[in-house]
Tab-separated table of N, CA and C in Angstrom:
chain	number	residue	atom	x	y	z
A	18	UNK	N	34.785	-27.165	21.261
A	18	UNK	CA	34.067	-25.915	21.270
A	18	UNK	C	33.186	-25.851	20.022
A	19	UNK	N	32.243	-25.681	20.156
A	19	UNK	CA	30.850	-25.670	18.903
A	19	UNK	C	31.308	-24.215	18.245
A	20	UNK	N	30.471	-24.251	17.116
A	20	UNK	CA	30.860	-23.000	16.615
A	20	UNK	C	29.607	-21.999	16.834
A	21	UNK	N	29.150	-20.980	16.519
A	21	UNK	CA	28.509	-19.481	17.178
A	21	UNK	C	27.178	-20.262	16.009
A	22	UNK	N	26.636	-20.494	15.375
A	22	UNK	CA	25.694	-20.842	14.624
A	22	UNK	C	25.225	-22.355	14.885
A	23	UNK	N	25.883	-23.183	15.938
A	23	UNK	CA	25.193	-24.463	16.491
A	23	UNK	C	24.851	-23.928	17.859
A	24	UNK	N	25.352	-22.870	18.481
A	24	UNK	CA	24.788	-22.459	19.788
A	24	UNK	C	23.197	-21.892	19.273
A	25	UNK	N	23.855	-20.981	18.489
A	25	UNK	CA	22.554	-20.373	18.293
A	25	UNK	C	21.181	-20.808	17.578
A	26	UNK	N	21.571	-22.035	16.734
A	26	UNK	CA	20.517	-23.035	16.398
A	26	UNK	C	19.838	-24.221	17.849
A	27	UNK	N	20.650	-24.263	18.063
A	27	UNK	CA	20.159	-24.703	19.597
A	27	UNK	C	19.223	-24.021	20.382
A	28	UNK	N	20.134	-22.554	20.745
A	28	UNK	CA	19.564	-21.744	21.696
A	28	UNK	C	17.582	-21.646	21.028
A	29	UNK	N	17.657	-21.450	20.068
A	29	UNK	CA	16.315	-20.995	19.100
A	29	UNK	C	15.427	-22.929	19.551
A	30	UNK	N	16.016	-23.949	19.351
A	30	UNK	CA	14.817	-24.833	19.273
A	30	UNK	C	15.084	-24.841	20.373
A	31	UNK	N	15.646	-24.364	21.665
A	31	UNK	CA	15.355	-24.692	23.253
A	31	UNK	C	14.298	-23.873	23.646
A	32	UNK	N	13.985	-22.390	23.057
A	32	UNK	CA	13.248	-21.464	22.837
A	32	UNK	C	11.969	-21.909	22.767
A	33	UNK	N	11.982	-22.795	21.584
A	33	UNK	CA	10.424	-22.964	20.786
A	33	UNK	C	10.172	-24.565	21.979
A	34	UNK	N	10.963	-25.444	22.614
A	34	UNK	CA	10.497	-26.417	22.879
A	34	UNK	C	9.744	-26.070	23.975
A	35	UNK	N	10.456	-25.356	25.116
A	35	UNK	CA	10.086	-24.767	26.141
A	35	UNK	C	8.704	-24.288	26.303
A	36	UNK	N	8.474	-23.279	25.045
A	36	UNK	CA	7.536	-22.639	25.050
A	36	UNK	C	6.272	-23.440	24.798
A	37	UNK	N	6.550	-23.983	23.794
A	37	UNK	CA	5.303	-25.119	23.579
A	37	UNK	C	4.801	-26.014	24.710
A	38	UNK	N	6.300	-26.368	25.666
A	38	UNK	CA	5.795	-26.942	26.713
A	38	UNK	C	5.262	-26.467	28.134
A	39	UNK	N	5.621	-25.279	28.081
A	39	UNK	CA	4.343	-24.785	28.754
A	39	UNK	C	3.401	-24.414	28.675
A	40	UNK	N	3.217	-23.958	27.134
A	40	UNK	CA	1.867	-23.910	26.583
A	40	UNK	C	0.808	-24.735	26.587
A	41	UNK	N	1.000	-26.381	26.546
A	41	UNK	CA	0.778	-27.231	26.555
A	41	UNK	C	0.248	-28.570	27.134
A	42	UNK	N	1.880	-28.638	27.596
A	42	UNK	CA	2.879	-30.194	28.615
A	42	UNK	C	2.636	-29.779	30.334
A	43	UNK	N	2.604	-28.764	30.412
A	43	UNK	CA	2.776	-28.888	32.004
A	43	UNK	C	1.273	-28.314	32.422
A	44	UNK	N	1.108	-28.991	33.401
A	44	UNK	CA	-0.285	-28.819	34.260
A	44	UNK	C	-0.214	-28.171	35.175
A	45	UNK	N	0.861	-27.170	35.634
A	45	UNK	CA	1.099	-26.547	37.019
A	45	UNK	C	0.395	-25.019	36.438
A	46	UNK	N	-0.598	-24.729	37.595
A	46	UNK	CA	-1.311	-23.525	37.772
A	46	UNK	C	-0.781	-22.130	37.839
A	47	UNK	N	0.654	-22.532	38.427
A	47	UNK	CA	1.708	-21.241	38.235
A	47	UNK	C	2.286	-20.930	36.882
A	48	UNK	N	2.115	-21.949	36.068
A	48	UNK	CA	2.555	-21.644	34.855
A	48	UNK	C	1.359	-21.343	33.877
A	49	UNK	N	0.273	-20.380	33.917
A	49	UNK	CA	-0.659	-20.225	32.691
A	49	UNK	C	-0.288	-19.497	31.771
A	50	UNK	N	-1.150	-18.878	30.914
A	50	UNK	CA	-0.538	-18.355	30.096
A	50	UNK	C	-0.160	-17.137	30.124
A	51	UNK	N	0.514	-16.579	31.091
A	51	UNK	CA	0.662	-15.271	31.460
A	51	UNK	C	2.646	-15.101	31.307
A	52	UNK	N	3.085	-16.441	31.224
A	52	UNK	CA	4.512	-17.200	30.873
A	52	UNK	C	4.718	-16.793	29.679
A	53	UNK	N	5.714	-15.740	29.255
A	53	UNK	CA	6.184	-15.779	27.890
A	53	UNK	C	7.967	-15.708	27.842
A	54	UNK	N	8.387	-16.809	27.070
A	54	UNK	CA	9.615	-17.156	26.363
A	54	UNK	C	10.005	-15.659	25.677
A	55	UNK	N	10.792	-15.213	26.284
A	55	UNK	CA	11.338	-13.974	25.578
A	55	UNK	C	12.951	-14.039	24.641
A	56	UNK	N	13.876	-14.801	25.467
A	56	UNK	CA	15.180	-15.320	24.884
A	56	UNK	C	16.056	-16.108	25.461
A	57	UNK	N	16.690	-17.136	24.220
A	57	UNK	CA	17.273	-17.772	25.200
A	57	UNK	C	19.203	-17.816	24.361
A	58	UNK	N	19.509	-18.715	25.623
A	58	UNK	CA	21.012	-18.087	24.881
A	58	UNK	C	21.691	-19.417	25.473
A	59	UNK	N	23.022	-20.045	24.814
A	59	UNK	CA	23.349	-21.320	25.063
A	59	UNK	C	24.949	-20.629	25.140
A	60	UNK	N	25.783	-21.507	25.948
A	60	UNK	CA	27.276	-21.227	25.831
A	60	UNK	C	27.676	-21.722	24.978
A	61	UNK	N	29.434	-20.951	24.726
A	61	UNK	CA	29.807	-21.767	23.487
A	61	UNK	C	29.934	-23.512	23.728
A	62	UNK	N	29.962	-23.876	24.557
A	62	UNK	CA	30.318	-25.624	24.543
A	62	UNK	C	29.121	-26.309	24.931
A	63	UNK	N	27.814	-25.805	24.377
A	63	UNK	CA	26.285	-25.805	24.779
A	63	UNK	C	26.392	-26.895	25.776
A	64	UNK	N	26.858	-26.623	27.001
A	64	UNK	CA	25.996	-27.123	28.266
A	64	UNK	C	25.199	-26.697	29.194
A	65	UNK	N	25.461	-25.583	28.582
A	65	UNK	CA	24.343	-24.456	29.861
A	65	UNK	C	23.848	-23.533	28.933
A	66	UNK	N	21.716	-23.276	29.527
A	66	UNK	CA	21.422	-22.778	28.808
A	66	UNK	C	20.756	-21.531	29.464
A	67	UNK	N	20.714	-20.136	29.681
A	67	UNK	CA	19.720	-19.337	29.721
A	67	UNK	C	18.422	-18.766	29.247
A	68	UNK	N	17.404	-19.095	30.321
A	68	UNK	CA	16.141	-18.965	29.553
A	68	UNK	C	15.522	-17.870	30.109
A	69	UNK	N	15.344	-16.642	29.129
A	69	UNK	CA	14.562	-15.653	29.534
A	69	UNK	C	13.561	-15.533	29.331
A	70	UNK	N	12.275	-14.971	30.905
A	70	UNK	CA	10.719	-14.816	30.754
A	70	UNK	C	10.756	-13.725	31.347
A	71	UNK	N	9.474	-13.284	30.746
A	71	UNK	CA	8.481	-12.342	31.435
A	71	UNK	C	7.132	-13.010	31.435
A	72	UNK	N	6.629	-12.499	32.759
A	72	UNK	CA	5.198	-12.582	33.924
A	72	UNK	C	4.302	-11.276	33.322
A	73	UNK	N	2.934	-11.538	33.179
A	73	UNK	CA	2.307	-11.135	33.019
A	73	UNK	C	1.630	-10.701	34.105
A	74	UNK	N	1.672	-9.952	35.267
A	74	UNK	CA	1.286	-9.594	36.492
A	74	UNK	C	1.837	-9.050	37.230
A	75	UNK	N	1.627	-9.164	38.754
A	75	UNK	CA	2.540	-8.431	39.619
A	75	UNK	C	3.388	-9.518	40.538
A	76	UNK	N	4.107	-8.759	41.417
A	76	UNK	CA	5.328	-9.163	42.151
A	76	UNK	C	5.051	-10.970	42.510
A	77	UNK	N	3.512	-11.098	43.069
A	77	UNK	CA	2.749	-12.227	43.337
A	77	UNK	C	3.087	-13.418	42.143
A	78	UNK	N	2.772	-12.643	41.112
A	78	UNK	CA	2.412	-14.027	39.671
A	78	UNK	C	4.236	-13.755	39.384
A	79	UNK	N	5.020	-13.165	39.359
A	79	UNK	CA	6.469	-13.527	39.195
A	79	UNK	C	6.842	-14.104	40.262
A	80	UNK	N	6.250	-14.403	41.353
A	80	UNK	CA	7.626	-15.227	41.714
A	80	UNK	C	6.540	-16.624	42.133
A	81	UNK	N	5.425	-16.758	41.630
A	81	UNK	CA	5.062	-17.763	41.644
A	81	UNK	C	5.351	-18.098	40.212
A	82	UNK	N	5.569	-17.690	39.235
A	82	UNK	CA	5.918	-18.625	38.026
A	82	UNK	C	7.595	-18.663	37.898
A	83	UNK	N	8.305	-18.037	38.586
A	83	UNK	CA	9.672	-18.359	39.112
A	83	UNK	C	9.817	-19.892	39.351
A	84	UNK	N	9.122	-20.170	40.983
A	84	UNK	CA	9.045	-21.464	41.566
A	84	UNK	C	8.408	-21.950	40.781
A	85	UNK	N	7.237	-22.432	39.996
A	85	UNK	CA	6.958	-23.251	38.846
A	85	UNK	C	7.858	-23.245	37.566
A	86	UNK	N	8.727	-22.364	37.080
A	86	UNK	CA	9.761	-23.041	36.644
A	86	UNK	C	10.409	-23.715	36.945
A	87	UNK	N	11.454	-23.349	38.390
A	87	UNK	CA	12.003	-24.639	38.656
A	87	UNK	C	11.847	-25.848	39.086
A	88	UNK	N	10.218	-25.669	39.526
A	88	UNK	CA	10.255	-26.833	39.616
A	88	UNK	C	9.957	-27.806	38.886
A	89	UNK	N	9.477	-27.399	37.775
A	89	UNK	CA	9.585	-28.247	36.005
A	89	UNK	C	11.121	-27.681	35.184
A	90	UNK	N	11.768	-27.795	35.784
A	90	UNK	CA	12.830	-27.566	35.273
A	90	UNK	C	13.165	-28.926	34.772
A	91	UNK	N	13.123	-29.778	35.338
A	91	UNK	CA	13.828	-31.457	35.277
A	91	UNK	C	12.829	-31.944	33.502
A	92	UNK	N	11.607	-31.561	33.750
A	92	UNK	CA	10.801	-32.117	33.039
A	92	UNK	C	10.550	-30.924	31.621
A	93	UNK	N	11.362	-29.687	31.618
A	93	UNK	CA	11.547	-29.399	30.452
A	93	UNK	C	13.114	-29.737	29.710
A	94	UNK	N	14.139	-30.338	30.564
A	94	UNK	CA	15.310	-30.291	30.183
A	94	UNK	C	15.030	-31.590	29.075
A	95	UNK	N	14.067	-32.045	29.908
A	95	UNK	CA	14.376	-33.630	29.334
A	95	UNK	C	13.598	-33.534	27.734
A	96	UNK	N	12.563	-32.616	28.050
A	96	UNK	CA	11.525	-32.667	26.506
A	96	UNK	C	12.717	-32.039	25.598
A	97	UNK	N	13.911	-31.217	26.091
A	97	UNK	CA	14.866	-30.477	25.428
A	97	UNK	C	15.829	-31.171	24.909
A	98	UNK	N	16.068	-32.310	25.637
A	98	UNK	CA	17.293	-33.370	25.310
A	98	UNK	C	16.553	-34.355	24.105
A	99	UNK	N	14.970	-34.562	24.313
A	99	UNK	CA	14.200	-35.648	23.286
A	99	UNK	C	14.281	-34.884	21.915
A	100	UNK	N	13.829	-33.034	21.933
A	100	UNK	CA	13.908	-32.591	20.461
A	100	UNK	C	15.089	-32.355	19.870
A	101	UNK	N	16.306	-32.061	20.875
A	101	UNK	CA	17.666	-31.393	20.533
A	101	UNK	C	18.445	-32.590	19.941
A	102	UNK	N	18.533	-34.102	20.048
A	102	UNK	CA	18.839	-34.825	19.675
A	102	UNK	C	20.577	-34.813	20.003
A	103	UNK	N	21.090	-34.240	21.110
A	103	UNK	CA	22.616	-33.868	21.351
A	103	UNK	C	23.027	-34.751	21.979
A	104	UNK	N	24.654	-35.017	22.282
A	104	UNK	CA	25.127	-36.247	22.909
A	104	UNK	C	24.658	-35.403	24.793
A	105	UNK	N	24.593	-34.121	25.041
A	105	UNK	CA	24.800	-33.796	26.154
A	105	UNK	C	23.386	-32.742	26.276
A	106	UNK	N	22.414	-33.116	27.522
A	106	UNK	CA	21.615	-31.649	27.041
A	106	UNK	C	21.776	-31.011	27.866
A	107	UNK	N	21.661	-29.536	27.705
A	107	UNK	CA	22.231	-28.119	28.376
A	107	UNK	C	21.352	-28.203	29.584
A	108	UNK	N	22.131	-27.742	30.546
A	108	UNK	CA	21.346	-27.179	31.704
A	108	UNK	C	20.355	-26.167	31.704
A	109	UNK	N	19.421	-25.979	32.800
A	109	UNK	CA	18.837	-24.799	31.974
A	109	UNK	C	18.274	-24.310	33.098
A	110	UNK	N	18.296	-22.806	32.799
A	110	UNK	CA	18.285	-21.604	34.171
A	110	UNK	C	17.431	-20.826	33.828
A	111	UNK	N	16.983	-20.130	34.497
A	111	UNK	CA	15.556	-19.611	34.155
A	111	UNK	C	15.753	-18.425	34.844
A	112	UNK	N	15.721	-16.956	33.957
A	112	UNK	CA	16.295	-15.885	34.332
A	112	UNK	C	14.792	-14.549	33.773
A	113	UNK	N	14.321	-14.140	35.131
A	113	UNK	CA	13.282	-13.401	34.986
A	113	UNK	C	13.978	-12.185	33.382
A	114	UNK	N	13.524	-11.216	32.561
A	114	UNK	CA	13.864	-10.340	31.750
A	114	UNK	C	13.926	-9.551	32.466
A	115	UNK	N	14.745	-8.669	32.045
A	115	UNK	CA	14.260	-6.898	32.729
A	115	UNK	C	13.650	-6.281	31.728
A	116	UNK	N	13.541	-6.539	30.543
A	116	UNK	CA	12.719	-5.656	29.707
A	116	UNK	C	11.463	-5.060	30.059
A	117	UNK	N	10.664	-5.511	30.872
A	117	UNK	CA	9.167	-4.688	31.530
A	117	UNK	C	9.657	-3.547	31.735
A	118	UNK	N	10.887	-3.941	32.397
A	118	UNK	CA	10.901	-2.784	33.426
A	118	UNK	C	12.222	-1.622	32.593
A	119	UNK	N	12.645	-1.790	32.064
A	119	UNK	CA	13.555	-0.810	30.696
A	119	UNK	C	12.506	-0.166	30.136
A	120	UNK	N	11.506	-1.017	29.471
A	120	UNK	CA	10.823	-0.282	28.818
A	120	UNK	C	10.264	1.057	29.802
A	121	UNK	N	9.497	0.653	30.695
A	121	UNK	CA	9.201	1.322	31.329
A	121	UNK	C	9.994	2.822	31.774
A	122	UNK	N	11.073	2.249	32.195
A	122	UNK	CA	12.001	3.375	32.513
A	122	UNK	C	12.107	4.283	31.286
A	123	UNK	N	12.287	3.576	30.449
A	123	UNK	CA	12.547	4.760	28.878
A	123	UNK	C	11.506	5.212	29.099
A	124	UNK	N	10.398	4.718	28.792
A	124	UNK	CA	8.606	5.478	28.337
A	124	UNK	C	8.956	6.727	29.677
A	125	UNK	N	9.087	6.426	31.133
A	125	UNK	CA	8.883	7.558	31.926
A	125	UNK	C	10.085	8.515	31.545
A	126	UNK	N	11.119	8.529	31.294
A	126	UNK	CA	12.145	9.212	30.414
A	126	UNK	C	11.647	9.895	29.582
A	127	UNK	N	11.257	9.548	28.906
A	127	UNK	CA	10.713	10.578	27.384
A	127	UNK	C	9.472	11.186	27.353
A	128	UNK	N	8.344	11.081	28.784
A	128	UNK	CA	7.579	11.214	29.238
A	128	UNK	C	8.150	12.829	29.771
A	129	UNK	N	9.182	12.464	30.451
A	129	UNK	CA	9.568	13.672	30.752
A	129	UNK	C	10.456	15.150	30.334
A	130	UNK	N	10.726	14.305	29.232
A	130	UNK	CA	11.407	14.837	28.344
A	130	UNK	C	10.338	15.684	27.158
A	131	UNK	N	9.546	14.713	26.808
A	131	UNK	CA	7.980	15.286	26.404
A	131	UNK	C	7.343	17.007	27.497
A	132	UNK	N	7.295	16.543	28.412
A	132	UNK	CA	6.977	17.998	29.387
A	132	UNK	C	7.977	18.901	29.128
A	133	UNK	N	9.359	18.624	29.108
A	133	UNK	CA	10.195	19.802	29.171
A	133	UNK	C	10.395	20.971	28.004
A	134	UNK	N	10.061	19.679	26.842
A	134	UNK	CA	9.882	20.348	25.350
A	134	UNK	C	9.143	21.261	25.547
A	135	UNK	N	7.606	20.747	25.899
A	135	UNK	CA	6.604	21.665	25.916
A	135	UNK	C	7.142	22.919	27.047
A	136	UNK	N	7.306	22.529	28.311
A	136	UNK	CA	7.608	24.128	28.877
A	136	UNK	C	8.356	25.005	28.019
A	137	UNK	N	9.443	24.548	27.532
A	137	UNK	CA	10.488	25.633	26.090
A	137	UNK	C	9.677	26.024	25.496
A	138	UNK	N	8.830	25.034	24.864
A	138	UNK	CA	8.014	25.870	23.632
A	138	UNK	C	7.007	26.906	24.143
A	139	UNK	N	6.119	26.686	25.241
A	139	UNK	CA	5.697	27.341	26.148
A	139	UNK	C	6.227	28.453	26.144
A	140	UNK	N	7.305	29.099	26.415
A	140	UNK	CA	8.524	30.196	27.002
A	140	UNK	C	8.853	30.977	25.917
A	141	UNK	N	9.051	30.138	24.773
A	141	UNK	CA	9.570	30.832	23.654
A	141	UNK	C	8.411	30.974	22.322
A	142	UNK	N	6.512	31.295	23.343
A	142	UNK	CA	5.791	31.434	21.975
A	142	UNK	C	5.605	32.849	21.756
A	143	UNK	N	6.063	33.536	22.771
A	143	UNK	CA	5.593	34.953	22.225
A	143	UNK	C	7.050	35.639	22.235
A	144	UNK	N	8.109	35.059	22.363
A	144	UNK	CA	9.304	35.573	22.688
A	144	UNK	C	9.872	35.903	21.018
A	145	UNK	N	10.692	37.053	20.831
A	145	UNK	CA	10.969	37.832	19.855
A	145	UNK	C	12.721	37.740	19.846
A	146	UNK	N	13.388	37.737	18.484
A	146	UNK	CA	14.838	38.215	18.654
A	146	UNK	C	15.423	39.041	19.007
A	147	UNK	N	16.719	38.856	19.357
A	147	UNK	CA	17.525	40.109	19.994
A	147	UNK	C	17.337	41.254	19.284
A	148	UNK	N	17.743	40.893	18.289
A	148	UNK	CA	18.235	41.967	16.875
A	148	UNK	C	17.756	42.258	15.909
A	149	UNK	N	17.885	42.256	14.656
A	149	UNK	CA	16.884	42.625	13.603
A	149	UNK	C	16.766	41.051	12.883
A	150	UNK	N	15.597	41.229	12.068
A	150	UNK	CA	15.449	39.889	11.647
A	150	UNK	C	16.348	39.254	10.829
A	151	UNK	N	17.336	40.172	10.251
A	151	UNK	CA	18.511	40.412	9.300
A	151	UNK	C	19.776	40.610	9.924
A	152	UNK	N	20.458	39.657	10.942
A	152	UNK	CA	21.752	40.593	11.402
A	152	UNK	C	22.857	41.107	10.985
A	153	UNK	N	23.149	40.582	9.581
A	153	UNK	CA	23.842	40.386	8.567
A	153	UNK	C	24.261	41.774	7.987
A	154	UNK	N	25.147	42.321	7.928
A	154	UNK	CA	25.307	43.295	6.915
A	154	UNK	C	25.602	42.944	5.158
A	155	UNK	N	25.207	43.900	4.493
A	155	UNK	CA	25.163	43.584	3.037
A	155	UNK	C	25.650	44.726	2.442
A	156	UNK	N	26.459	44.680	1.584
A	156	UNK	CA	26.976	46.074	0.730
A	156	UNK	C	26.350	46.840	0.479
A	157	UNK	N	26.705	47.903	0.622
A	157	UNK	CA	25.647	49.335	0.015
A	157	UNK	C	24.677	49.856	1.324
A	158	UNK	N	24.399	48.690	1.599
A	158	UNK	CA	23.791	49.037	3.203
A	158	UNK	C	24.300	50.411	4.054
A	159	UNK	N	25.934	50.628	4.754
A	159	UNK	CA	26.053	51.429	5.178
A	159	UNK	C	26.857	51.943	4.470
A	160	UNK	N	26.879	53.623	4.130
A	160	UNK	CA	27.845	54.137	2.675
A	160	UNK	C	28.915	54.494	4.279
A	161	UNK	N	28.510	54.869	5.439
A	161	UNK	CA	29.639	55.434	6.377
A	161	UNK	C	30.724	54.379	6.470
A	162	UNK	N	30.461	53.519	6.315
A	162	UNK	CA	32.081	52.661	6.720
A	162	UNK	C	32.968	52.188	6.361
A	163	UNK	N	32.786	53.141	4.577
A	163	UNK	CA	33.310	52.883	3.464
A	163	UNK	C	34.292	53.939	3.706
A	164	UNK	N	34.230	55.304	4.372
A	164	UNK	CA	35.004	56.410	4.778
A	164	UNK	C	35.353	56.099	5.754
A	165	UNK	N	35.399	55.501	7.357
A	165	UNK	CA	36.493	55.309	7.950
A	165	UNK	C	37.588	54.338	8.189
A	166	UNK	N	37.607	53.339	7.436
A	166	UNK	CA	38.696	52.967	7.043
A	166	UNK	C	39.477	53.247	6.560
Protein backbone atom coordinates (compact mmCIF):
# COMPACT_ATOMS: atom_id res chain seq x y z
CA UNK A 1 0.00 0.00 0.00
CA UNK A 2 1.71 3.45 -1.10
CA UNK A 3 1.43 6.08 1.22
CA UNK A 4 -1.30 9.32 0.70
CA UNK A 5 1.65 11.70 -0.70
CA UNK A 6 2.93 9.07 -3.59
CA UNK A 7 -0.78 8.81 -4.69
CA UNK A 8 -1.05 12.20 -4.70
CA UNK A 9 2.30 13.01 -6.41
CA UNK A 10 1.25 10.71 -9.02
CA UNK A 11 -2.28 11.72 -9.24
CA UNK A 12 -0.77 15.58 -10.03
CA UNK A 13 1.92 14.34 -12.90
CA UNK A 14 -1.02 12.08 -14.45
CA UNK A 15 -2.86 15.48 -14.41
CA UNK A 16 -0.17 17.54 -16.14
CA UNK A 17 0.79 14.51 -18.63
CA UNK A 18 -2.64 14.08 -19.87
CA UNK A 19 -3.21 17.50 -20.30
CA UNK A 20 -0.27 18.32 -22.30
CA UNK A 21 -1.23 15.42 -24.31
CA UNK A 22 -4.09 16.56 -25.49
CA UNK A 23 -3.02 19.78 -25.86
CA UNK A 24 -0.58 18.65 -28.10
CA UNK A 25 -0.07 14.58 -28.85
CA UNK A 26 -3.37 13.68 -30.08
CA UNK A 27 -4.81 14.62 -33.47
CA UNK A 28 -8.45 13.60 -32.85
CA UNK A 29 -10.96 16.51 -33.72
CA UNK A 30 -13.10 15.56 -30.71
CA UNK A 31 -10.49 16.46 -28.55
CA UNK A 32 -9.75 20.46 -29.24
CA UNK A 33 -9.25 22.72 -27.03
CA UNK A 34 -12.48 22.97 -25.49
CA UNK A 35 -10.95 19.64 -23.15
CA UNK A 36 -9.97 20.82 -19.78
CA UNK A 37 -8.15 18.54 -17.04
CA UNK A 38 -9.96 19.57 -13.98
CA UNK A 39 -8.78 16.62 -11.34
CA UNK A 40 -7.40 13.71 -11.00
CA UNK A 41 -7.21 11.22 -8.19
CA UNK A 42 -5.20 7.77 -7.93
CA UNK A 43 -6.07 4.84 -5.34
CA UNK A 44 -4.21 4.03 -2.51
CA UNK A 45 -2.26 1.01 -4.33
CA UNK A 46 -2.03 3.46 -7.54
CA UNK A 47 -3.54 1.17 -10.08
CA UNK A 48 -6.43 2.96 -10.97
CA UNK A 49 -6.68 6.36 -11.89
CA UNK A 50 -9.65 8.96 -12.13
CA UNK A 51 -9.55 11.62 -14.56
CA UNK A 52 -11.77 14.52 -14.30
CA UNK A 53 -12.97 16.93 -17.42
CA UNK A 54 -15.05 19.45 -18.37
CA UNK A 55 -16.41 20.25 -22.18
CA UNK A 56 -16.61 23.42 -23.26
CA UNK A 57 -20.07 23.23 -25.10
CA UNK A 58 -23.18 21.49 -25.24
CA UNK A 59 -24.63 17.97 -24.76
CA UNK A 60 -23.13 17.37 -28.61
CA UNK A 61 -19.25 18.42 -27.79
CA UNK A 62 -19.54 16.25 -24.30
CA UNK A 63 -20.19 13.27 -25.44
CA UNK A 64 -18.18 13.59 -28.42
CA UNK A 65 -15.08 14.34 -26.33
CA UNK A 66 -16.28 11.47 -23.96
CA UNK A 67 -15.77 8.92 -27.01
CA UNK A 68 -12.46 10.66 -27.97
CA UNK A 69 -11.24 10.02 -24.67
CA UNK A 70 -11.68 6.64 -24.70
CA UNK A 71 -10.69 6.09 -27.44
CA UNK A 72 -7.10 7.54 -26.73
CA UNK A 73 -7.28 6.14 -23.65
CA UNK A 74 -4.60 3.30 -24.59
CA UNK A 75 -2.36 6.05 -26.00
CA UNK A 76 -2.50 8.37 -22.96
CA UNK A 77 -1.94 5.51 -20.40
CA UNK A 78 1.08 4.69 -22.12
CA UNK A 79 2.59 8.52 -22.40
CA UNK A 80 1.58 8.08 -18.41
CA UNK A 81 3.54 4.91 -17.79
CA UNK A 82 6.78 6.69 -20.07
CA UNK A 83 6.63 10.01 -17.54
CA UNK A 84 5.48 8.15 -14.25
CA UNK A 85 8.43 5.88 -14.42
CA UNK A 86 6.33 3.09 -12.03
CA UNK A 87 6.74 -0.69 -11.98
CA UNK A 88 2.75 -0.72 -12.80
CA UNK A 89 0.82 2.15 -14.69
CA UNK A 90 -2.66 3.05 -13.38
CA UNK A 91 -5.61 2.50 -15.32
CA UNK A 92 -7.31 5.36 -16.30
CA UNK A 93 -11.08 6.42 -16.43
CA UNK A 94 -12.30 9.35 -17.60
CA UNK A 95 -15.10 10.85 -15.53
CA UNK A 96 -17.12 13.91 -17.03
CA UNK A 97 -17.04 16.85 -13.64
CA UNK A 98 -20.19 18.03 -12.35
CA UNK A 99 -18.84 21.25 -11.44
CA UNK A 100 -20.57 23.23 -14.59
CA UNK A 101 -23.37 22.21 -13.43
CA UNK A 102 -23.02 22.92 -9.21
CA UNK A 103 -21.88 25.96 -10.08
CA UNK A 104 -24.68 26.68 -11.86
CA UNK A 105 -27.15 25.38 -9.48
CA UNK A 106 -25.60 27.61 -6.64
CA UNK A 107 -25.47 30.89 -9.00
CA UNK A 108 -29.49 30.08 -9.70
CA UNK A 109 -29.81 29.60 -5.79
CA UNK A 110 -28.54 32.82 -4.73
CA UNK A 111 -30.09 34.33 -7.74
CA UNK A 112 -33.02 33.63 -5.95
CA UNK A 113 -32.27 34.27 -2.86
CA UNK A 114 -31.00 37.76 -4.24
CA UNK A 115 -34.95 38.45 -5.32
CA UNK A 116 -36.29 37.44 -2.03
CA UNK A 117 -33.96 39.86 -0.10
CA UNK A 118 -35.07 42.48 -2.26
CA UNK A 119 -38.96 41.72 -1.94
CA UNK A 120 -38.26 42.04 2.27
CA UNK A 121 -36.53 45.04 1.76
CA UNK A 122 -39.18 46.14 -0.60
CA UNK A 123 -41.99 45.44 2.31
CA UNK A 124 -40.15 46.78 5.06
CA UNK A 125 -39.14 50.45 3.35
CA UNK A 126 -41.80 52.43 4.60
CA UNK A 127 -42.81 50.09 7.40
CA UNK A 128 -42.52 51.66 11.05
CA UNK A 129 -42.20 49.92 14.71
CA UNK A 130 -44.66 48.53 16.86
CA UNK A 131 -43.83 50.66 19.77
CA UNK A 132 -41.90 53.55 20.70
CA UNK A 133 -38.49 53.95 19.43
CA UNK A 134 -37.41 53.38 23.13
CA UNK A 135 -39.23 50.29 24.57
CA UNK A 136 -37.23 50.21 27.47
CA UNK A 137 -38.22 51.69 30.66
CA UNK A 138 -35.68 53.88 32.63
CA UNK A 139 -35.94 55.23 36.23
CA UNK A 140 -37.65 58.29 37.01
CA UNK A 141 -39.56 57.76 33.89
CA UNK A 142 -42.80 56.62 35.61
CA UNK A 143 -43.07 58.20 39.39
CA UNK A 144 -46.71 55.89 39.42
CA UNK A 145 -45.15 52.55 39.87
CA UNK A 146 -43.10 53.48 42.53
CA UNK A 147 -46.63 53.68 44.66
CA UNK A 148 -48.19 50.50 43.69
CA UNK A 149 -46.04 48.18 44.78
Amino acid sequence: MADNARAKKLADLIREVVAQKLQRGIKDPRLGSHVTITDTRVTGDLREATVFYTVYGDDEDRASAAAGLESAKGMLRSAVGAAAGTKFTPTLAFVADALPENAKTIEDLLDKARASDAKVREASSGARYAGEADPYRKPGDDEDDEGTA
